[in-house]
mmCIF file of C-alpha atoms in Angstrom:
data_model
loop_
_atom_site.group_PDB
_atom_site.id
_atom_site.type_symbol
_atom_site.label_atom_id
_atom_site.label_comp_id
_atom_site.label_asym_id
_atom_site.label_seq_id
_atom_site.Cartn_x
_atom_site.Cartn_y
_atom_site.Cartn_z
ATOM 1 C CA UNK A 21 8.103 -7.567 11.145
ATOM 2 C CA UNK A 22 7.673 -9.438 8.241
ATOM 3 C CA UNK A 23 10.945 -7.264 6.335
ATOM 4 C CA UNK A 24 12.609 -8.700 9.305
ATOM 5 C CA UNK A 25 11.940 -12.157 8.820
ATOM 6 C CA UNK A 26 12.614 -11.824 4.998
ATOM 7 C CA UNK A 27 16.182 -10.410 6.271
ATOM 8 C CA UNK A 28 16.887 -13.191 8.558
ATOM 9 C CA UNK A 29 16.029 -15.473 5.790
ATOM 10 C CA UNK A 30 18.702 -14.077 3.552
ATOM 11 C CA UNK A 31 21.132 -14.007 6.537
ATOM 12 C CA UNK A 32 20.160 -17.374 7.415
ATOM 13 C CA UNK A 33 20.989 -18.873 3.637
ATOM 14 C CA UNK A 34 24.008 -17.505 3.468
ATOM 15 C CA UNK A 35 25.255 -18.495 6.768
ATOM 16 C CA UNK A 36 24.627 -21.955 5.181
ATOM 17 C CA UNK A 37 26.221 -21.409 1.794
ATOM 18 C CA UNK A 38 29.090 -19.815 3.196
ATOM 19 C CA UNK A 39 30.705 -22.671 5.851
ATOM 20 C CA UNK A 40 29.165 -25.190 2.983
ATOM 21 C CA UNK A 41 31.635 -23.485 0.645
ATOM 22 C CA UNK A 42 34.660 -23.499 3.166
ATOM 23 C CA UNK A 43 34.102 -27.718 3.945
ATOM 24 C CA UNK A 44 34.389 -28.442 -0.238
ATOM 25 C CA UNK A 45 37.667 -26.997 -0.145
ATOM 26 C CA UNK A 46 38.609 -28.724 3.187
ATOM 27 C CA UNK A 47 37.125 -31.995 2.429
ATOM 28 C CA UNK A 48 37.954 -32.229 -1.382
ATOM 29 C CA UNK A 49 34.463 -33.516 -2.180
ATOM 30 C CA UNK A 50 33.865 -35.273 -5.600
ATOM 31 C CA UNK A 51 31.574 -33.237 -6.315
ATOM 32 C CA UNK A 52 29.641 -29.789 -5.497
ATOM 33 C CA UNK A 53 26.355 -31.492 -5.711
ATOM 34 C CA UNK A 54 27.529 -34.048 -2.751
ATOM 35 C CA UNK A 55 28.314 -30.699 -0.730
ATOM 36 C CA UNK A 56 24.935 -29.033 -0.915
ATOM 37 C CA UNK A 57 22.916 -32.335 -1.076
ATOM 38 C CA UNK A 58 21.623 -30.980 2.217
ATOM 39 C CA UNK A 59 20.416 -27.694 1.660
ATOM 40 C CA UNK A 60 16.207 -27.848 1.096
ATOM 41 C CA UNK A 61 16.572 -25.934 -2.268
ATOM 42 C CA UNK A 62 19.367 -28.140 -3.979
ATOM 43 C CA UNK A 63 17.384 -30.638 -6.743
ATOM 44 C CA UNK A 64 17.716 -34.199 -4.667
ATOM 45 C CA UNK A 65 14.840 -35.609 -6.959
ATOM 46 C CA UNK A 66 12.671 -37.372 -4.813
ATOM 47 C CA UNK A 67 13.441 -34.853 -1.381
ATOM 48 C CA UNK A 68 12.689 -31.798 -4.110
ATOM 49 C CA UNK A 69 9.457 -33.326 -5.053
ATOM 50 C CA UNK A 70 8.852 -34.063 -1.097
ATOM 51 C CA UNK A 71 9.430 -30.003 -0.204
ATOM 52 C CA UNK A 72 7.133 -28.688 -3.570
ATOM 53 C CA UNK A 73 4.438 -30.841 -2.072
ATOM 54 C CA UNK A 74 4.517 -29.361 1.648
ATOM 55 C CA UNK A 75 4.929 -26.156 -0.058
ATOM 56 C CA UNK A 76 1.629 -26.627 -1.775
ATOM 57 C CA UNK A 77 0.069 -28.026 0.950
ATOM 58 C CA UNK A 78 0.838 -24.974 2.952
ATOM 59 C CA UNK A 79 -0.606 -22.899 0.419
ATOM 60 C CA UNK A 80 -3.690 -24.630 -0.042
ATOM 61 C CA UNK A 81 -4.327 -24.611 3.992
ATOM 62 C CA UNK A 82 -3.543 -20.825 3.518
ATOM 63 C CA UNK A 83 -5.584 -19.650 1.257
ATOM 64 C CA UNK A 84 -8.626 -21.808 2.664
ATOM 65 C CA UNK A 85 -8.048 -19.321 5.697
ATOM 66 C CA UNK A 86 -7.102 -16.411 3.456
ATOM 67 C CA UNK A 87 -10.793 -16.776 1.426
ATOM 68 C CA UNK A 88 -12.591 -16.864 4.806
ATOM 69 C CA UNK A 89 -11.167 -14.061 6.364
ATOM 70 C CA UNK A 90 -8.850 -16.009 8.699
ATOM 71 C CA UNK A 91 -5.992 -13.630 8.198
ATOM 72 C CA UNK A 92 -3.702 -14.618 11.271
ATOM 73 C CA UNK A 93 -3.602 -18.003 10.372
ATOM 74 C CA UNK A 94 -3.225 -17.338 6.626
ATOM 75 C CA UNK A 95 -0.387 -15.160 7.351
ATOM 76 C CA UNK A 96 1.369 -18.310 9.365
ATOM 77 C CA UNK A 97 1.158 -20.570 6.640
ATOM 78 C CA UNK A 98 2.690 -17.991 3.801
ATOM 79 C CA UNK A 99 5.456 -17.150 6.281
ATOM 80 C CA UNK A 100 5.815 -20.997 6.882
ATOM 81 C CA UNK A 101 6.617 -21.154 2.973
ATOM 82 C CA UNK A 102 8.635 -18.148 2.628
ATOM 83 C CA UNK A 103 10.879 -19.491 5.700
ATOM 84 C CA UNK A 104 11.265 -23.320 4.922
ATOM 85 C CA UNK A 105 10.604 -23.148 1.336
ATOM 86 C CA UNK A 106 12.014 -19.938 -0.118
ATOM 87 C CA UNK A 107 12.672 -21.458 -3.465
ATOM 88 C CA UNK A 108 9.687 -23.496 -3.841
ATOM 89 C CA UNK A 109 7.073 -22.494 -6.912
ATOM 90 C CA UNK A 110 4.987 -21.485 -4.361
ATOM 91 C CA UNK A 111 6.620 -19.117 -2.669
ATOM 92 C CA UNK A 112 5.914 -15.984 -4.705
ATOM 93 C CA UNK A 113 2.406 -16.387 -4.371
ATOM 94 C CA UNK A 114 3.035 -16.652 -0.613
ATOM 95 C CA UNK A 115 4.684 -13.430 -0.914
ATOM 96 C CA UNK A 116 2.035 -11.464 -2.310
ATOM 97 C CA UNK A 117 -0.718 -13.219 -0.348
ATOM 98 C CA UNK A 118 1.011 -12.578 3.088
ATOM 99 C CA UNK A 119 1.353 -8.671 1.938
ATOM 100 C CA UNK A 120 -2.664 -8.908 1.230
ATOM 101 C CA UNK A 121 -3.107 -10.595 4.860
ATOM 102 C CA UNK A 122 -1.372 -7.588 6.806
ATOM 103 C CA UNK A 123 -3.429 -5.301 4.731
ATOM 104 C CA UNK A 124 -6.893 -6.784 5.101
ATOM 105 C CA UNK A 125 -5.867 -7.105 9.317
ATOM 106 C CA UNK A 126 -5.499 -2.765 8.893
ATOM 107 C CA UNK A 127 -1.498 -2.966 9.105
ATOM 108 C CA UNK A 128 -0.857 -0.764 5.912
ATOM 109 C CA UNK A 129 2.671 -0.131 7.005
ATOM 110 C CA UNK A 130 3.782 -3.557 7.161
ATOM 111 C CA UNK A 131 1.551 -4.170 3.900
ATOM 112 C CA UNK A 132 2.983 -1.174 1.860
ATOM 113 C CA UNK A 133 6.538 -2.625 3.045
ATOM 114 C CA UNK A 134 6.063 -6.222 1.585
ATOM 115 C CA UNK A 135 3.980 -4.612 -1.532
ATOM 116 C CA UNK A 136 7.116 -3.005 -2.553
ATOM 117 C CA UNK A 137 9.511 -5.718 -1.391
ATOM 118 C CA UNK A 138 7.170 -7.631 -3.969
ATOM 119 C CA UNK A 139 7.699 -5.005 -6.855
ATOM 120 C CA UNK A 140 11.233 -4.662 -6.442
ATOM 121 C CA UNK A 141 12.034 -8.552 -6.746
ATOM 122 C CA UNK A 142 9.168 -9.376 -9.215
ATOM 123 C CA UNK A 143 8.907 -6.142 -11.649
ATOM 124 C CA UNK A 144 7.652 -8.374 -14.241
ATOM 125 C CA UNK A 145 4.633 -10.565 -12.493
ATOM 126 C CA UNK A 146 1.710 -10.247 -13.866
ATOM 127 C CA UNK A 147 -0.383 -8.933 -10.941
ATOM 128 C CA UNK A 148 2.022 -5.623 -10.952
ATOM 129 C CA UNK A 149 -0.768 -3.280 -11.546
ATOM 130 C CA UNK A 150 -2.627 -5.078 -8.329
ATOM 131 C CA UNK A 151 0.400 -4.663 -6.319
ATOM 132 C CA UNK A 152 0.833 -0.967 -7.311
ATOM 133 C CA UNK A 153 -2.781 -0.209 -6.787
ATOM 134 C CA UNK A 154 -2.532 -1.992 -3.026
ATOM 135 C CA UNK A 155 0.552 0.263 -2.347
ATOM 136 C CA UNK A 156 -1.569 3.109 -3.055
ATOM 137 C CA UNK A 157 -4.858 1.914 -0.750
ATOM 138 C CA UNK A 158 -2.121 1.040 1.880
ATOM 139 C CA UNK A 159 -1.349 5.087 1.645
ATOM 140 C CA UNK A 160 -4.909 5.927 1.149
ATOM 141 C CA UNK A 161 -5.817 4.086 4.072
ATOM 142 C CA UNK A 162 -3.860 5.382 6.866
ATOM 143 C CA UNK A 163 -4.943 8.871 6.273
ATOM 144 C CA UNK A 164 -6.804 10.014 8.814
ATOM 145 C CA UNK A 165 -7.973 13.821 9.356
ATOM 146 C CA UNK A 166 -7.313 17.140 7.735
ATOM 147 C CA UNK A 167 -6.257 18.161 11.350
ATOM 148 C CA UNK A 168 -3.668 15.830 11.626
ATOM 149 C CA UNK A 169 -0.825 13.979 9.268
ATOM 150 C CA UNK A 170 -1.592 14.663 5.613
ATOM 151 C CA UNK A 171 1.523 12.570 4.335
ATOM 152 C CA UNK A 172 -0.743 9.487 3.321
ATOM 153 C CA UNK A 173 -2.870 11.386 1.097
ATOM 154 C CA UNK A 174 0.235 13.080 -0.625
ATOM 155 C CA UNK A 175 1.781 9.782 -0.892
ATOM 156 C CA UNK A 176 -1.452 8.079 -2.495
ATOM 157 C CA UNK A 177 -1.427 10.493 -5.363
ATOM 158 C CA UNK A 178 1.862 9.482 -6.020
ATOM 159 C CA UNK A 179 1.661 5.794 -5.884
ATOM 160 C CA UNK A 180 -2.379 6.089 -8.067
ATOM 161 C CA UNK A 181 -0.107 8.249 -10.533
ATOM 162 C CA UNK A 182 2.371 5.900 -10.891
ATOM 163 C CA UNK A 183 0.155 3.199 -11.544
ATOM 164 C CA UNK A 184 -1.975 5.163 -14.191
ATOM 165 C CA UNK A 185 1.679 5.697 -16.080
ATOM 166 C CA UNK A 186 2.779 2.243 -15.762
ATOM 167 C CA UNK A 187 -0.736 0.537 -16.636
ATOM 168 C CA UNK A 188 -3.222 3.013 -18.134
ATOM 169 C CA UNK A 189 -5.405 0.479 -19.202
ATOM 170 C CA UNK A 190 -5.764 -1.685 -16.309
ATOM 171 C CA UNK A 191 -8.812 -2.873 -14.470
ATOM 172 C CA UNK A 192 -7.951 -0.440 -11.579
ATOM 173 C CA UNK A 193 -7.346 2.671 -13.575
ATOM 174 C CA UNK A 194 -11.209 4.275 -12.456
ATOM 175 C CA UNK A 195 -10.756 3.547 -9.160
ATOM 176 C CA UNK A 196 -7.081 4.876 -8.745
ATOM 177 C CA UNK A 197 -8.479 7.792 -10.399
ATOM 178 C CA UNK A 198 -11.280 8.164 -7.957
ATOM 179 C CA UNK A 199 -8.565 7.773 -5.365
ATOM 180 C CA UNK A 200 -6.700 10.740 -6.692
ATOM 181 C CA UNK A 201 -9.701 12.832 -6.913
ATOM 182 C CA UNK A 202 -10.401 12.189 -3.527
ATOM 183 C CA UNK A 203 -6.790 12.583 -1.952
ATOM 184 C CA UNK A 204 -6.765 16.141 -3.892
ATOM 185 C CA UNK A 205 -9.971 17.219 -2.187
ATOM 186 C CA UNK A 206 -8.684 15.992 1.236
ATOM 187 C CA UNK A 207 -5.544 18.118 0.677
ATOM 188 C CA UNK A 208 -7.334 21.230 -0.322
ATOM 189 C CA UNK A 209 -9.809 20.847 2.521
ATOM 190 C CA UNK A 210 -6.538 20.888 4.558
ATOM 191 C CA UNK A 211 -5.788 23.962 3.013
ATOM 192 C CA UNK A 212 -9.071 25.579 3.663
ATOM 193 C CA UNK A 213 -8.660 24.168 7.364
ATOM 194 C CA UNK A 214 -5.705 26.175 8.079
ATOM 195 C CA UNK A 215 -6.877 29.518 6.713
ATOM 196 C CA UNK A 216 -9.715 28.866 9.117
ATOM 197 C CA UNK A 217 -7.347 28.607 12.025
ATOM 198 C CA UNK A 218 -5.829 31.652 11.015
ATOM 199 C CA UNK A 219 -9.189 33.243 11.326
ATOM 200 C CA UNK A 220 -10.098 32.070 14.766
ATOM 201 C CA UNK A 221 -6.399 33.132 15.862
ATOM 202 C CA UNK A 222 -7.000 36.471 13.920
ATOM 203 C CA UNK A 223 -4.332 36.227 11.806
ATOM 204 C CA UNK A 224 -6.493 37.702 8.973
ATOM 205 C CA UNK A 225 -3.721 38.438 6.291
ATOM 206 C CA UNK A 226 -2.448 34.843 6.772
ATOM 207 C CA UNK A 227 -5.689 33.477 6.192
ATOM 208 C CA UNK A 228 -6.166 35.621 3.052
ATOM 209 C CA UNK A 229 -3.247 34.287 1.549
ATOM 210 C CA UNK A 230 -4.101 30.633 2.353
ATOM 211 C CA UNK A 231 -7.424 31.400 1.002
ATOM 212 C CA UNK A 232 -6.221 32.947 -2.526
ATOM 213 C CA UNK A 233 -3.786 29.891 -3.382
ATOM 214 C CA UNK A 234 -6.241 27.423 -2.576
ATOM 215 C CA UNK A 235 -8.720 29.580 -4.797
ATOM 216 C CA UNK A 236 -5.758 29.998 -7.752
ATOM 217 C CA UNK A 237 -4.405 25.921 -7.592
ATOM 218 C CA UNK A 238 -8.096 24.510 -7.141
ATOM 219 C CA UNK A 239 -10.715 26.844 -8.333
ATOM 220 C CA UNK A 240 -13.000 23.916 -9.464
ATOM 221 C CA UNK A 241 -12.996 22.092 -5.860
ATOM 222 C CA UNK A 242 -15.866 21.606 -3.825
ATOM 223 C CA UNK A 243 -14.802 23.941 -1.057
ATOM 224 C CA UNK A 244 -13.879 26.748 -3.388
ATOM 225 C CA UNK A 245 -17.115 28.788 -2.769
ATOM 226 C CA UNK A 246 -16.695 28.518 0.843
ATOM 227 C CA UNK A 247 -13.362 29.801 0.274
ATOM 228 C CA UNK A 248 -14.502 32.731 -1.798
ATOM 229 C CA UNK A 249 -17.249 33.894 0.691
ATOM 230 C CA UNK A 250 -14.724 33.736 3.615
ATOM 231 C CA UNK A 251 -12.207 35.656 1.512
ATOM 232 C CA UNK A 252 -14.992 38.441 0.581
ATOM 233 C CA UNK A 253 -15.605 38.789 4.402
ATOM 234 C CA UNK A 254 -11.881 38.894 5.070
ATOM 235 C CA UNK A 255 -11.260 41.636 2.442
ATOM 236 C CA UNK A 256 -14.272 43.425 3.410
ATOM 237 C CA UNK A 257 -12.766 43.765 6.994
ATOM 238 C CA UNK A 258 -15.776 42.023 7.958
ATOM 239 C CA UNK A 259 -14.298 38.672 9.212
ATOM 240 C CA UNK A 260 -16.498 36.218 11.073
ATOM 241 C CA UNK A 261 -15.761 36.622 14.940
ATOM 242 C CA UNK A 262 -17.845 33.620 16.023
ATOM 243 C CA UNK A 263 -20.043 30.903 14.893
ATOM 244 C CA UNK A 264 -16.810 29.474 12.897
ATOM 245 C CA UNK A 265 -18.034 26.197 13.253
ATOM 246 C CA UNK A 266 -19.789 26.629 10.080
ATOM 247 C CA UNK A 267 -17.252 27.436 8.003
ATOM 248 C CA UNK A 268 -14.986 24.505 8.878
ATOM 249 C CA UNK A 269 -14.710 21.747 6.426
ATOM 250 C CA UNK A 270 -14.985 18.210 6.825
ATOM 251 C CA UNK A 271 -12.593 16.798 8.702
ATOM 252 C CA UNK A 272 -12.072 13.289 6.749
ATOM 253 C CA UNK A 273 -11.507 11.842 3.708
ATOM 254 C CA UNK A 274 -14.172 13.061 0.976
ATOM 255 C CA UNK A 275 -16.639 10.203 -0.406
ATOM 256 C CA UNK A 276 -15.161 8.167 -3.588
ATOM 257 C CA UNK A 277 -17.341 9.584 -6.697
ATOM 258 C CA UNK A 278 -16.808 6.790 -9.363
ATOM 259 C CA UNK A 279 -19.918 5.094 -10.102
ATOM 260 C CA UNK A 280 -20.877 5.891 -13.389
ATOM 261 C CA UNK A 281 -23.199 3.345 -14.315
ATOM 262 C CA UNK A 282 -24.272 -0.239 -12.736
ATOM 263 C CA UNK A 283 -21.862 -1.803 -14.331
ATOM 264 C CA UNK A 284 -19.040 -0.193 -12.404
ATOM 265 C CA UNK A 285 -20.540 -1.288 -9.126
ATOM 266 C CA UNK A 286 -18.624 -4.622 -9.929
ATOM 267 C CA UNK A 287 -15.286 -2.744 -9.892
ATOM 268 C CA UNK A 288 -14.438 -3.657 -6.365
ATOM 269 C CA UNK A 289 -14.643 -7.588 -7.188
ATOM 270 C CA UNK A 290 -12.246 -7.126 -9.748
ATOM 271 C CA UNK A 291 -9.735 -5.288 -7.397
ATOM 272 C CA UNK A 292 -8.445 -8.625 -5.490
ATOM 273 C CA UNK A 293 -5.302 -10.206 -6.635
ATOM 274 C CA UNK A 294 -5.983 -12.448 -10.042
#
């Protein structure tokens, strides 16, 4: 929805500029400024100041709602800035906060789209490390269970790895690494889950192949001891035929492991937009 709004905004601006340019050639206006004075983003002195004040008021309203967790009203205010005052000094902040609103409303696909658009339009913005971290969080948050779509975990690993390459010393480094570790453990558990499924369906050769691959690629994973035990049963010709539930891995994302000291517990408070 937000992407459509931004696309329509560009089209509306183009729809204004093209007829205005045609009018200039027809009427022979004395100056270009005379022709474009009616546009909200042309510097008309007093009118521009009024627009800036209006945008500032909307941003203040949006931030007040945002800071109290009222993300719906906050989003309305930020989108109003983007629609009515797209070239104001407040527009960039409104773009980022609109993405944040979608994120905190649990609308991770919409939020990721807006964060990515922000990254493309403002690559040197001071909040870029935060934006890249949030892109990773959008993919991480949409990850559900190992017996369902696992693309979120795969994408999150790529997102956080990109952040670590681009900003290796950012305040988000430790948490990004923790999320990468959890996402990798999630994918390992998925591999093990598939192996157990093959055991349940008595496809033992396929199960052995999966388990050997898992142990070769992820020998230090938390599930490795259980995978070794199951593989040993299969290789001995004694596959478990009942009680398979106890062989099942946790279906959900593993817990994060990155609190090394009490000081680190303040990390999450630093991952809000600066």
